[in-house]
């Protein structure tokens, strides 16, 4: 069981009727529904909360972050509005062990760029083409229960080069109709925290209602949940 906080910028859904038609309650609620239930409809045992940009402290108070085992992050048009003090908090909690799952356009979010230390830039094309995510690490816990690939009939293309550090483990590689490829599921460790970047999630398509995508996110929450580990002690020893 994990305490999960789903953070969403929550602007497109309120400003763009095409996005509101796909995610009327905000994509954080759709993601929450996917984490709350297994594919067979039985309930998971996660405690799930949501937080959005326009709440005080973006909904990420010190208390909330202290209680969060795994934080999911979706942002796009308002990365710059995320307060640097909150980014400091998120970074610190990841170093202490909190899991972080960064979704789609969150590749450009402040917490992801801070933790990875590179531009996190990529190529993109919004053409509604097909994507096939190939599982390239079938034994990885995040791939548990999946077929050998996931097909998304309509999506936005992200292409290489993706300017991120070499992932510790690469779980998915995407193929796109236009011929591009992309590292779509990247695992990292920073301090005691586990970080997973997962590419799908463009706001104009119902990506977070897709069964396999939901399975990936549930698996990723399990994988990123902190374990007890051993004490992190630094400095001079007696
Ligand atoms: Zn997008």
GROMACS .gro file of C-alpha atoms and ligand atoms in nm:
model
  239
    1UNK     CA    1   0.000   0.000   0.000
    2UNK     CA    2   0.128   0.343  -0.093
    3UNK     CA    3   0.017   0.699  -0.034
    4UNK     CA    4   0.008   0.849  -0.381
    5UNK     CA    5  -0.024   1.216  -0.478
    6UNK     CA    6  -0.117   1.294  -0.838
    7UNK     CA    7  -0.007   1.644  -0.932
    8UNK     CA    8  -0.165   1.803  -1.238
    9UNK     CA    9  -0.116   2.149  -1.380
   10UNK     CA   10  -0.494   2.141  -1.456
   11UNK     CA   11  -0.504   2.430  -1.704
   12UNK     CA   12  -0.573   2.272  -2.045
   13UNK     CA   13  -0.887   2.103  -1.910
   14UNK     CA   14  -1.025   2.439  -1.792
   15UNK     CA   15  -0.918   2.644  -2.095
   16UNK     CA   16  -0.967   2.417  -2.394
   17UNK     CA   17  -1.302   2.251  -2.465
   18UNK     CA   18  -1.141   1.973  -2.670
   19UNK     CA   19  -0.935   1.872  -2.368
   20UNK     CA   20  -1.231   1.917  -2.131
   21UNK     CA   21  -1.427   1.675  -2.351
   22UNK     CA   22  -1.162   1.407  -2.292
   23UNK     CA   23  -1.091   1.486  -1.925
   24UNK     CA   24  -1.400   1.667  -1.788
   25UNK     CA   25  -1.285   1.636  -1.425
   26UNK     CA   26  -0.917   1.692  -1.503
   27UNK     CA   27  -0.673   1.423  -1.600
   28UNK     CA   28  -0.561   1.386  -1.237
   29UNK     CA   29  -0.904   1.235  -1.162
   30UNK     CA   30  -0.879   0.996  -1.457
   31UNK     CA   31  -0.530   0.891  -1.348
   32UNK     CA   32  -0.658   0.849  -0.990
   33UNK     CA   33  -0.938   0.620  -1.114
   34UNK     CA   34  -0.680   0.407  -1.296
   35UNK     CA   35  -0.467   0.373  -0.985
   36UNK     CA   36  -0.765   0.291  -0.764
   37UNK     CA   37  -0.872  -0.024  -0.954
   38UNK     CA   38  -0.705  -0.328  -1.100
   39UNK     CA   39  -0.802  -0.429  -1.455
   40UNK     CA   40  -1.059  -0.674  -1.315
   41UNK     CA   41  -1.230  -0.393  -1.125
   42UNK     CA   42  -1.109  -0.491  -0.779
   43UNK     CA   43  -0.980  -0.207  -0.563
   44UNK     CA   44  -0.612  -0.143  -0.505
   45UNK     CA   45  -0.506  -0.056  -0.151
   46UNK     CA   46  -0.344   0.276  -0.236
   47UNK     CA   47  -0.439   0.597  -0.060
   48UNK     CA   48  -0.474   0.841  -0.348
   49UNK     CA   49  -0.471   1.221  -0.333
   50UNK     CA   50  -0.458   1.489  -0.600
   51UNK     CA   51  -0.294   1.831  -0.608
   52UNK     CA   52  -0.302   2.107  -0.870
   53UNK     CA   53  -0.097   2.412  -0.964
   54UNK     CA   54  -0.348   2.677  -0.858
   55UNK     CA   55  -0.394   2.547  -0.504
   56UNK     CA   56  -0.195   2.721  -0.229
   57UNK     CA   57   0.165   2.593  -0.248
   58UNK     CA   58   0.045   2.404  -0.561
   59UNK     CA   59  -0.115   2.156  -0.320
   60UNK     CA   60   0.231   2.035  -0.225
   61UNK     CA   61   0.273   2.151   0.132
   62UNK     CA   62   0.553   2.010   0.343
   63UNK     CA   63   0.294   1.792   0.520
   64UNK     CA   64   0.156   1.653   0.193
   65UNK     CA   65   0.501   1.570   0.060
   66UNK     CA   66   0.607   1.415   0.391
   67UNK     CA   67   0.311   1.178   0.370
   68UNK     CA   68   0.356   1.102  -0.002
   69UNK     CA   69   0.526   0.777  -0.102
   70UNK     CA   70   0.492   0.833  -0.476
   71UNK     CA   71   0.428   1.162  -0.657
   72UNK     CA   72   0.299   1.164  -1.017
   73UNK     CA   73   0.356   1.481  -1.220
   74UNK     CA   74   0.174   1.611  -1.530
   75UNK     CA   75   0.251   1.963  -1.652
   76UNK     CA   76   0.280   2.138  -1.987
   77UNK     CA   77   0.195   2.503  -2.044
   78UNK     CA   78   0.278   2.645  -1.702
   79UNK     CA   79   0.605   2.482  -1.598
   80UNK     CA   80   0.747   2.830  -1.528
   81UNK     CA   81   0.471   2.904  -1.275
   82UNK     CA   82   0.589   2.626  -1.045
   83UNK     CA   83   0.757   2.793  -0.750
   84UNK     CA   84   1.125   2.710  -0.711
   85UNK     CA   85   1.076   2.659  -0.337
   86UNK     CA   86   0.828   2.379  -0.410
   87UNK     CA   87   1.074   2.229  -0.660
   88UNK     CA   88   1.335   2.230  -0.379
   89UNK     CA   89   1.089   2.040  -0.158
   90UNK     CA   90   1.011   1.780  -0.425
   91UNK     CA   91   1.380   1.729  -0.499
   92UNK     CA   92   1.459   1.688  -0.130
   93UNK     CA   93   1.180   1.434  -0.079
   94UNK     CA   94   1.299   1.232  -0.379
   95UNK     CA   95   1.651   1.226  -0.238
   96UNK     CA   96   1.500   1.102   0.090
   97UNK     CA   97   1.319   0.821  -0.091
   98UNK     CA   98   0.987   0.947  -0.233
   99UNK     CA   99   0.910   0.794  -0.573
  100UNK     CA  100   0.848   1.030  -0.867
  101UNK     CA  101   0.663   0.936  -1.185
  102UNK     CA  102   0.691   1.203  -1.453
  103UNK     CA  103   0.431   1.190  -1.728
  104UNK     CA  104   0.445   1.299  -2.093
  105UNK     CA  105   0.513   1.676  -2.121
  106UNK     CA  106   0.640   1.667  -1.763
  107UNK     CA  107   0.977   1.598  -1.929
  108UNK     CA  108   1.015   1.979  -1.927
  109UNK     CA  109   0.894   2.023  -1.569
  110UNK     CA  110   1.121   2.192  -1.318
  111UNK     CA  111   1.145   1.892  -1.081
  112UNK     CA  112   1.244   1.653  -1.363
  113UNK     CA  113   1.505   1.888  -1.510
  114UNK     CA  114   1.640   1.964  -1.163
  115UNK     CA  115   1.677   1.596  -1.072
  116UNK     CA  116   1.822   1.488  -1.407
  117UNK     CA  117   2.041   1.791  -1.473
  118UNK     CA  118   2.004   1.803  -1.852
  119UNK     CA  119   1.776   2.001  -2.087
  120UNK     CA  120   1.533   1.705  -2.123
  121UNK     CA  121   1.454   1.837  -2.474
  122UNK     CA  122   1.312   1.618  -2.749
  123UNK     CA  123   1.143   1.635  -3.089
  124UNK     CA  124   0.764   1.633  -3.123
  125UNK     CA  125   0.484   1.643  -3.378
  126UNK     CA  126   0.115   1.666  -3.296
  127UNK     CA  127  -0.030   1.459  -3.576
  128UNK     CA  128  -0.258   1.205  -3.407
  129UNK     CA  129  -0.061   0.912  -3.547
  130UNK     CA  130  -0.022   0.565  -3.401
  131UNK     CA  131   0.239   0.475  -3.138
  132UNK     CA  132   0.360   0.129  -3.046
  133UNK     CA  133   0.550   0.102  -2.718
  134UNK     CA  134   0.770  -0.208  -2.718
  135UNK     CA  135   0.860  -0.364  -2.385
  136UNK     CA  136   1.240  -0.387  -2.408
  137UNK     CA  137   1.290  -0.508  -2.048
  138UNK     CA  138   1.027  -0.783  -2.011
  139UNK     CA  139   1.153  -0.888  -1.666
  140UNK     CA  140   1.119  -0.540  -1.520
  141UNK     CA  141   0.844  -0.500  -1.255
  142UNK     CA  142   0.697  -0.205  -1.448
  143UNK     CA  143   0.629  -0.441  -1.741
  144UNK     CA  144   0.451  -0.697  -1.525
  145UNK     CA  145   0.138  -0.837  -1.688
  146UNK     CA  146   0.175  -0.647  -2.017
  147UNK     CA  147   0.172  -0.786  -2.368
  148UNK     CA  148   0.496  -0.750  -2.568
  149UNK     CA  149   0.383  -0.408  -2.688
  150UNK     CA  150   0.118  -0.144  -2.624
  151UNK     CA  151  -0.054   0.022  -2.920
  152UNK     CA  152  -0.200   0.369  -2.884
  153UNK     CA  153  -0.409   0.446  -3.193
  154UNK     CA  154  -0.382   0.824  -3.171
  155UNK     CA  155  -0.111   1.021  -2.999
  156UNK     CA  156   0.140   1.301  -3.024
  157UNK     CA  157   0.485   1.194  -3.148
  158UNK     CA  158   0.795   1.239  -2.934
  159UNK     CA  159   1.123   1.162  -3.109
  160UNK     CA  160   1.489   1.113  -3.029
  161UNK     CA  161   1.724   1.260  -2.942
  162UNK     CA  162   1.583   1.286  -2.589
  163UNK     CA  163   1.840   1.485  -2.391
  164UNK     CA  164   1.832   1.290  -2.065
  165UNK     CA  165   2.106   1.102  -1.881
  166UNK     CA  166   2.138   0.736  -1.978
  167UNK     CA  167   1.855   0.561  -1.786
  168UNK     CA  168   1.947   0.298  -1.526
  169UNK     CA  169   1.688   0.074  -1.689
  170UNK     CA  170   1.494   0.133  -2.009
  171UNK     CA  171   1.155  -0.040  -2.003
  172UNK     CA  172   0.986   0.089  -2.321
  173UNK     CA  173   1.094   0.208  -2.664
  174UNK     CA  174   0.829   0.369  -2.882
  175UNK     CA  175   0.785   0.341  -3.257
  176UNK     CA  176   0.579   0.602  -3.435
  177UNK     CA  177   0.403   0.596  -3.770
  178UNK     CA  178   0.635   0.867  -3.898
  179UNK     CA  179   0.935   0.637  -3.842
  180UNK     CA  180   1.065   0.805  -3.527
  181UNK     CA  181   1.167   0.617  -3.213
  182UNK     CA  182   1.177   0.730  -2.851
  183UNK     CA  183   1.287   0.601  -2.510
  184UNK     CA  184   0.940   0.601  -2.354
  185UNK     CA  185   0.996   0.439  -2.016
  186UNK     CA  186   1.311   0.546  -1.833
  187UNK     CA  187   1.410   0.449  -1.476
  188UNK     CA  188   1.648   0.651  -1.260
  189UNK     CA  189   1.766   0.665  -0.900
  190UNK     CA  190   1.847   0.993  -0.728
  191UNK     CA  191   1.951   0.962  -0.365
  192UNK     CA  192   1.715   0.702  -0.216
  193UNK     CA  193   1.433   0.790  -0.458
  194UNK     CA  194   1.318   0.607  -0.770
  195UNK     CA  195   1.216   0.809  -1.074
  196UNK     CA  196   1.022   0.679  -1.374
  197UNK     CA  197   0.954   0.882  -1.687
  198UNK     CA  198   0.658   0.755  -1.894
  199UNK     CA  199   0.593   0.921  -2.230
  200UNK     CA  200   0.223   0.869  -2.323
  201UNK     CA  201  -0.030   1.123  -2.202
  202UNK     CA  202  -0.107   1.395  -2.453
  203UNK     CA  203  -0.406   1.592  -2.328
  204UNK     CA  204  -0.630   1.565  -2.636
  205UNK     CA  205  -0.643   1.184  -2.638
  206UNK     CA  206  -0.788   0.950  -2.371
  207UNK     CA  207  -0.448   0.792  -2.303
  208UNK     CA  208  -0.506   0.757  -1.927
  209UNK     CA  209  -0.818   0.548  -1.988
  210UNK     CA  210  -0.619   0.285  -2.179
  211UNK     CA  211  -0.601  -0.041  -1.981
  212UNK     CA  212  -0.233  -0.110  -2.050
  213UNK     CA  213  -0.133   0.249  -1.971
  214UNK     CA  214  -0.320   0.219  -1.641
  215UNK     CA  215  -0.141  -0.108  -1.573
  216UNK     CA  216   0.196   0.059  -1.635
  217UNK     CA  217   0.113   0.338  -1.392
  218UNK     CA  218   0.000   0.092  -1.122
  219UNK     CA  219   0.318  -0.110  -1.173
  220UNK     CA  220   0.528   0.206  -1.163
  221UNK     CA  221   0.370   0.313  -0.833
  222UNK     CA  222   0.459  -0.027  -0.684
  223UNK     CA  223   0.814  -0.003  -0.819
  224UNK     CA  224   0.867   0.357  -0.701
  225UNK     CA  225   0.726   0.307  -0.352
  226UNK     CA  226   1.008   0.362  -0.102
  227UNK     CA  227   1.139   0.069   0.096
  228UNK     CA  228   1.288   0.093   0.444
  229UNK     CA  229   1.650   0.071   0.328
  230UNK     CA  230   1.922   0.153   0.577
  231UNK     CA  231   2.001   0.488   0.743
  232UNK     CA  232   2.161   0.759   0.528
  233UNK     CA  233   2.432   0.900   0.754
  234UNK     CA  234   2.698   1.136   0.626
  235UNK     CA  235   2.987   1.338   0.765
  236UNK     CA  236   3.271   1.265   1.005
  237UNK     CA  237   3.259   0.944   1.206
  238UNK     CA  238   3.363   0.919   1.569
  239LIG    ZN1  239   0.155   1.657  -2.548
   0.00000   0.00000   0.00000
